Coordinates of C-alpha atoms and ligand atoms in Angstrom, one line a residue:
M29 CA 6.4 19.7 5.5
N30 CA 10.1 18.9 6.0
L31 CA 11.0 15.0 6.1
S32 CA 14.4 15.9 4.7
G33 CA 16.8 12.8 4.6
R34 CA 14.2 10.4 6.0
N35 CA 13.1 7.0 4.7
L36 CA 9.5 6.1 4.2
I37 CA 9.3 2.4 4.5
S38 CA 6.2 1.9 6.9
T39 CA 3.0 3.9 7.2
L40 CA 4.0 4.2 10.8
D41 CA 7.2 6.1 10.0
L42 CA 5.0 9.0 9.8
S43 CA 3.2 10.6 12.7
P44 CA -0.4 11.5 12.3
E45 CA 0.6 15.3 12.2
E46 CA 3.2 14.4 9.3
V47 CA 0.4 12.6 7.5
R48 CA -1.7 15.7 7.7
G49 CA 1.0 17.9 6.6
L50 CA 1.6 15.7 3.4
I51 CA -2.3 15.6 2.8
D52 CA -2.1 19.5 2.9
S53 CA 0.8 19.6 0.7
A54 CA -0.8 17.1 -1.9
R55 CA -3.9 19.0 -1.9
A56 CA -2.1 22.4 -2.3
L57 CA -0.1 20.9 -5.3
K58 CA -3.3 19.5 -6.8
A59 CA -4.9 22.9 -6.6
G60 CA -2.0 24.5 -8.2
E61 CA -1.4 26.6 -5.2
K62 CA 2.3 25.5 -4.7
E63 CA 5.1 23.7 -6.6
A64 CA 7.2 20.8 -5.5
R65 CA 10.9 21.6 -5.4
L66 CA 12.1 18.9 -7.5
A67 CA 14.0 20.7 -10.2
G68 CA 17.2 18.8 -11.0
R69 CA 16.3 16.0 -8.7
V70 CA 16.5 12.4 -9.9
A71 CA 14.5 9.3 -8.5
A72 CA 15.8 5.8 -9.1
L73 CA 12.7 3.5 -9.0
V74 CA 13.5 -0.3 -8.7
F75 CA 10.4 -2.5 -9.6
F76 CA 10.8 -6.3 -8.8
N77 CA 7.0 -6.4 -9.5
P78 CA 4.5 -4.9 -12.1
S79 CA 2.9 -1.6 -11.5
V80 CA 0.8 1.0 -13.1
R81 CA -0.2 3.7 -10.6
T82 CA 3.0 3.5 -8.4
R83 CA 5.4 3.7 -11.2
I84 CA 3.6 6.5 -13.4
S85 CA 2.6 8.6 -10.4
C86 CA 6.3 8.7 -9.2
E87 CA 7.6 9.3 -12.7
S88 CA 4.9 11.9 -13.5
A89 CA 5.4 13.7 -10.1
M90 CA 9.2 14.0 -10.7
A91 CA 8.7 15.1 -14.3
R92 CA 6.0 17.7 -13.6
Y93 CA 8.2 19.7 -11.2
G94 CA 11.4 19.5 -13.2
G95 CA 13.1 16.4 -11.8
S96 CA 13.3 13.0 -13.5
A97 CA 12.9 9.3 -12.6
I98 CA 14.7 6.2 -13.9
A99 CA 12.6 3.0 -13.5
V100 CA 14.4 -0.4 -13.8
Q101 CA 13.2 -3.9 -13.5
P102 CA 15.9 -6.1 -11.9
G103 CA 17.0 -9.1 -13.9
K104 CA 15.6 -7.4 -17.1
D105 CA 17.3 -3.9 -17.1
T106 CA 19.8 -4.6 -14.6
W107 CA 21.8 -7.4 -12.8
N108 CA 20.1 -9.7 -10.3
F109 CA 20.7 -8.4 -7.0
E110 CA 21.7 -10.2 -3.7
C111 CA 21.1 -9.1 -0.2
G112 CA 22.2 -12.2 1.8
E113 CA 25.1 -11.6 4.3
G114 CA 28.2 -13.6 3.6
V115 CA 26.6 -15.4 0.5
V116 CA 28.9 -17.1 -2.0
M117 CA 27.6 -15.6 -5.2
D118 CA 28.0 -18.6 -7.6
G119 CA 24.3 -18.6 -8.5
N120 CA 21.9 -16.2 -10.5
T121 CA 22.8 -12.9 -8.6
Q122 CA 25.5 -10.7 -9.7
E123 CA 25.4 -7.6 -7.6
H124 CA 25.2 -7.2 -3.9
V125 CA 23.3 -4.4 -2.1
R126 CA 26.5 -3.6 -0.3
E127 CA 27.8 -2.1 -3.6
L128 CA 24.4 -1.4 -5.3
A129 CA 22.8 0.8 -2.6
P130 CA 25.7 3.2 -2.3
V131 CA 26.2 3.3 -6.2
I132 CA 22.5 4.1 -7.0
T133 CA 22.3 6.6 -4.2
R134 CA 25.4 8.5 -5.3
M135 CA 23.8 9.0 -8.7
C136 CA 20.3 9.7 -7.5
H137 CA 18.4 11.9 -4.8
F138 CA 15.8 9.3 -3.9
V139 CA 15.3 5.7 -4.4
G140 CA 12.1 3.8 -4.5
I141 CA 11.7 0.1 -4.2
R142 CA 8.9 -2.3 -5.0
K143 CA 9.5 -5.8 -3.7
S144 CA 6.8 -8.0 -2.8
E145 CA 7.2 -11.8 -2.9
L146 CA 3.4 -12.5 -3.3
I147 CA 2.4 -10.3 -6.0
T148 CA 1.2 -12.4 -9.0
V149 CA 2.4 -12.2 -12.5
G150 CA 0.3 -13.8 -15.2
S151 CA -1.4 -17.0 -14.0
A152 CA 1.5 -18.1 -11.5
Q153 CA 1.4 -17.3 -7.9
G154 CA 4.3 -15.2 -6.6
A155 CA 7.5 -16.7 -5.5
A156 CA 6.4 -16.7 -1.8
T157 CA 6.9 -20.1 -0.3
G158 CA 8.0 -19.4 3.2
S159 CA 6.0 -18.2 6.2
Y160 CA 4.5 -14.8 6.5
D161 CA 6.8 -13.9 9.3
E162 CA 9.9 -14.4 7.2
L163 CA 8.6 -12.4 4.2
A164 CA 7.3 -9.6 6.7
K165 CA 11.0 -8.9 7.5
D166 CA 11.2 -7.2 3.9
E167 CA 14.9 -8.2 3.9
F168 CA 15.9 -6.6 0.6
L169 CA 14.4 -3.3 1.4
H170 CA 15.9 -3.1 4.8
R171 CA 19.3 -4.2 3.7
F172 CA 19.3 -1.7 0.9
M173 CA 18.3 1.2 3.3
E174 CA 21.3 0.0 5.4
F175 CA 23.8 0.9 2.9
A176 CA 21.9 3.7 1.1
E177 CA 23.0 7.4 1.3
V178 CA 19.8 9.1 0.3
P179 CA 16.2 8.5 1.3
V180 CA 14.7 5.1 0.5
V181 CA 10.9 5.0 -0.3
N182 CA 8.9 1.7 -0.1
L183 CA 6.8 1.5 -3.3
E184 CA 5.2 -1.8 -1.8
S185 CA 6.8 -4.5 0.3
N186 CA 5.4 -7.6 1.8
R187 CA 4.2 -5.6 4.9
W188 CA 3.6 -2.1 3.9
H189 CA 2.4 0.3 1.0
P190 CA 2.9 3.8 2.5
M191 CA 2.4 5.6 -0.7
Q192 CA -1.1 4.0 -1.2
S193 CA -2.1 4.9 2.5
L194 CA -1.3 8.7 1.7
A195 CA -3.3 8.8 -1.4
D196 CA -6.3 7.0 0.5
S197 CA -6.1 9.5 3.4
T198 CA -6.0 12.4 0.9
T199 CA -9.0 11.1 -0.8
I200 CA -10.9 10.6 2.2
V201 CA -10.2 14.2 3.6
E202 CA -11.2 15.6 0.1
R203 CA -14.5 13.7 0.2
L204 CA -15.5 13.8 3.9
G205 CA -13.9 17.1 4.9
K206 CA -13.6 16.3 8.7
P207 CA -13.2 12.4 8.8
E208 CA -12.7 12.3 12.7
K209 CA -15.1 9.8 14.3
K210 CA -16.7 9.0 10.8
K211 CA -17.1 5.3 10.0
Y212 CA -14.5 3.7 7.8
V213 CA -15.0 0.0 6.8
L214 CA -12.0 -2.0 5.4
T215 CA -13.5 -5.1 3.9
W216 CA -11.9 -8.3 2.8
T217 CA -13.2 -9.5 -0.5
W218 CA -12.9 -12.9 -2.2
H219 CA -10.2 -13.1 -5.1
P220 CA -9.0 -16.2 -7.0
K221 CA -5.3 -15.4 -5.8
S222 CA -3.6 -14.9 -2.3
L223 CA -2.8 -11.3 -2.4
P224 CA -0.3 -9.5 0.0
V225 CA -1.3 -7.7 3.1
A226 CA 0.9 -4.7 2.6
T227 CA -2.0 -2.7 1.1
P228 CA -4.6 -3.5 3.7
H229 CA -2.1 -2.7 6.5
S230 CA -1.5 0.6 5.0
Q231 CA -5.1 1.3 4.2
L232 CA -6.0 0.4 7.8
M233 CA -3.5 3.1 8.9
S234 CA -5.0 5.6 6.4
A235 CA -8.1 5.8 8.4
V236 CA -6.6 5.3 11.9
N237 CA -4.3 8.4 11.2
L238 CA -7.4 10.4 10.6
G239 CA -9.0 9.6 13.9
M240 CA -11.8 7.5 12.2
D241 CA -14.1 4.8 13.6
V242 CA -12.6 1.8 11.9
T243 CA -13.9 -1.5 11.2
V244 CA -12.0 -4.5 9.7
L245 CA -14.5 -6.6 8.1
R246 CA -13.2 -10.1 7.3
P247 CA -14.2 -13.8 7.6
E248 CA -12.7 -15.9 10.3
G249 CA -9.1 -16.8 9.5
Y250 CA -8.3 -13.5 7.6
G251 CA -7.2 -11.2 10.3
L252 CA -4.4 -8.9 9.5
E253 CA -1.0 -9.1 11.2
P254 CA -1.5 -9.1 15.0
E255 CA 1.4 -6.7 15.5
V256 CA 0.1 -4.3 13.0
M257 CA -3.3 -4.5 14.6
R258 CA -1.7 -3.6 17.9
L259 CA 0.2 -0.8 16.5
A260 CA -3.1 0.5 15.0
R261 CA -4.8 0.3 18.4
E262 CA -2.1 2.3 19.9
R263 CA -2.6 5.1 17.5
V264 CA -6.5 4.9 17.8
E265 CA -6.1 5.4 21.4
A266 CA -3.9 8.5 21.1
L267 CA -6.1 10.1 18.5
G268 CA -9.6 9.3 19.9
G269 CA -11.0 7.0 17.1
S270 CA -11.9 3.4 17.5
L271 CA -10.9 0.0 15.9
Q272 CA -13.0 -3.3 15.8
E273 CA -12.8 -6.5 13.9
T274 CA -15.9 -8.4 12.8
D275 CA -17.3 -10.7 10.3
D276 CA -20.8 -9.3 10.4
Q277 CA -21.3 -7.6 7.1
E278 CA -24.8 -6.3 7.8
A279 CA -23.5 -4.3 10.9
A280 CA -20.3 -3.2 9.3
Y281 CA -21.9 -1.6 6.1
K282 CA -24.6 0.1 8.1
D283 CA -24.1 3.9 8.1
A284 CA -20.5 3.6 6.8
D285 CA -18.9 6.8 5.4
V286 CA -16.1 4.9 3.6
V287 CA -15.9 1.4 2.3
C288 CA -12.6 0.3 1.3
A289 CA -12.4 -3.1 -0.4
K290 CA -9.3 -5.2 -0.6
A291 CA -8.6 -8.9 -1.2
W292 CA -5.7 -10.5 0.9
G293 CA -4.4 -13.9 1.6
S294 CA -4.7 -15.6 4.9
L295 CA -1.5 -15.3 7.0
D296 CA -2.1 -19.0 8.0
Y297 CA -1.9 -20.3 4.4
Y298 CA 1.4 -18.6 3.2
G299 CA 3.1 -21.1 1.0
R300 CA 0.0 -23.3 0.7
F301 CA -1.9 -21.2 -1.9
E302 CA -3.7 -24.2 -3.6
Q303 CA -5.1 -25.3 -0.3
E304 CA -6.3 -21.8 0.5
A305 CA -8.0 -21.5 -2.8
I306 CA -10.0 -24.7 -2.1
D307 CA -10.8 -23.7 1.4
K308 CA -12.0 -20.2 0.6
A309 CA -14.1 -21.1 -2.4
P310 CA -17.4 -21.0 -0.4
L311 CA -16.7 -17.4 0.5
R312 CA -16.9 -16.3 -3.1
D313 CA -20.6 -15.2 -3.5
D314 CA -21.0 -13.6 -0.1
W315 CA -17.6 -11.5 -0.1
I316 CA -18.1 -9.1 -3.0
V317 CA -19.0 -5.5 -2.8
D318 CA -22.2 -4.9 -4.5
E319 CA -24.9 -2.3 -4.7
E320 CA -27.2 -3.8 -2.0
K321 CA -24.4 -3.6 0.4
M322 CA -23.4 0.0 -0.4
A323 CA -27.2 1.0 -0.2
K324 CA -26.9 0.2 3.7
T325 CA -24.1 2.8 4.1
G326 CA -24.6 6.4 5.0
D327 CA -24.2 7.4 1.3
G328 CA -20.7 6.2 1.8
I329 CA -17.8 6.4 -0.7
F330 CA -16.1 3.4 -2.2
L331 CA -12.3 3.1 -2.3
H332 CA -10.2 0.5 -3.9
C333 CA -6.4 0.8 -4.6
L334 CA -6.7 -0.8 -8.2
P335 CA -5.9 -2.7 -10.1
V336 CA -9.4 -4.4 -9.4
R337 CA -11.1 -7.6 -10.6
R338 CA -14.6 -6.5 -11.8
N339 CA -17.6 -8.5 -10.7
I340 CA -15.1 -10.7 -8.4
V341 CA -14.2 -7.9 -5.8
V342 CA -16.7 -5.4 -6.6
T343 CA -19.6 -5.2 -9.1
D344 CA -19.8 -3.0 -12.2
G345 CA -22.6 -1.1 -10.6
V346 CA -20.6 -0.1 -7.6
L347 CA -17.4 0.7 -9.5
D348 CA -19.2 2.8 -12.2
G349 CA -21.7 4.3 -9.8
R350 CA -22.0 7.4 -7.8
H351 CA -20.3 5.9 -4.6
S352 CA -17.1 5.1 -6.4
A353 CA -14.1 7.4 -5.5
V354 CA -11.5 5.1 -7.1
K355 CA -10.3 7.5 -9.8
D356 CA -9.8 10.3 -7.5
E357 CA -7.9 7.8 -5.2
A358 CA -5.7 6.7 -8.0
E359 CA -5.1 10.4 -9.2
N360 CA -4.0 11.1 -5.7
R361 CA -1.2 8.8 -6.0
L362 CA 0.3 11.6 -8.2
W363 CA -0.1 14.4 -5.8
T364 CA 0.9 12.5 -2.8
A365 CA 4.0 11.1 -4.6
A366 CA 5.1 14.7 -5.4
A367 CA 4.4 15.8 -1.8
V368 CA 6.5 13.0 -0.6
F369 CA 9.5 13.7 -2.7
D370 CA 9.2 17.4 -2.0
A371 CA 9.3 16.6 1.8
L372 CA 12.1 14.1 1.6
A373 CA 14.3 16.4 -0.5
P374 CA 17.5 18.1 1.2
K375 CA 16.5 21.6 2.1
Ligands
CP8 N1 -2.3 0.6 -6.2 C1 -1.2 0.3 -6.8 O1 -0.1 0.3 -6.0 O2 -1.2 0.2 -8.1 P1 -0.1 -0.4 -9.0 O3 0.3 -1.8 -8.3 O4 -0.6 -0.4 -10.5 O5 1.2 0.4 -8.8

């Protein structure tokens, strides 16, 4: 798989054939059948938000194959960064992406960036106050990419989380063998916070790219971004799978091969999180993944990107039970990260 010099920002930056190539590469690395060519390579990882899996998988992937990674938290380990054009920098930001991007990229072979305005830290909702449309532009990430001289990898933005998508696709192939035309359900779950749509967008594509019959199960008002759904339909038509949206949980769970749970905030409520919490409260008891629902599946597997709130998003019984593939899914973050860096490296 050769993606030399490319950026990986959206799950749609990869063709279905390239996704398949990365899955094969990740599985070969996991089986010890090949080595990633990362010796002497350095990745800079810029984390504006907390992380366990993304940070450790990238650092571990680089270290295992003779490379290294430098993770930094802006404003803590570094200066505060600015990306606005023509900004008079007399506030809290000290360094502009016009210098930052070329400087980091002349020192490193890859740059990973996590910047999601909606990720919650502690008890406070993230810094997002504007509309979803504004945040979905992922301005910092795109501005950085504009001035970067090496591949830039999105480690989760407001709109996409492509590394999660690859780990999910790999886990589905591992567990199902041939996933084409098998039933994949991406179910919304209740959650006390309004979480970003980046992960469900990319999880949706993880199944679409494999030619699966995909159901997005969500209550009214919790549809994903319409343009993402349109792009997903375009791929579905080309690949021979299907895509539907419903709020009918009974029908969705019936005979499912994969149930992927994720909480996300309504796009209509961005910036009005307290109101959303009040309005979605009645959904709490009905929108959790439990044993009774999983029993309706065709002995389906359960996926969640983690971290997960036990007995809020999914019951202990499902998470600790035989349907759960969440540990494999998390482990596959490592092998897919290694496959991605290997593919992006100059040949
Ligand atoms: N799933 C995921 O991206 O996990 P982290 O937020 O811990 O990186």
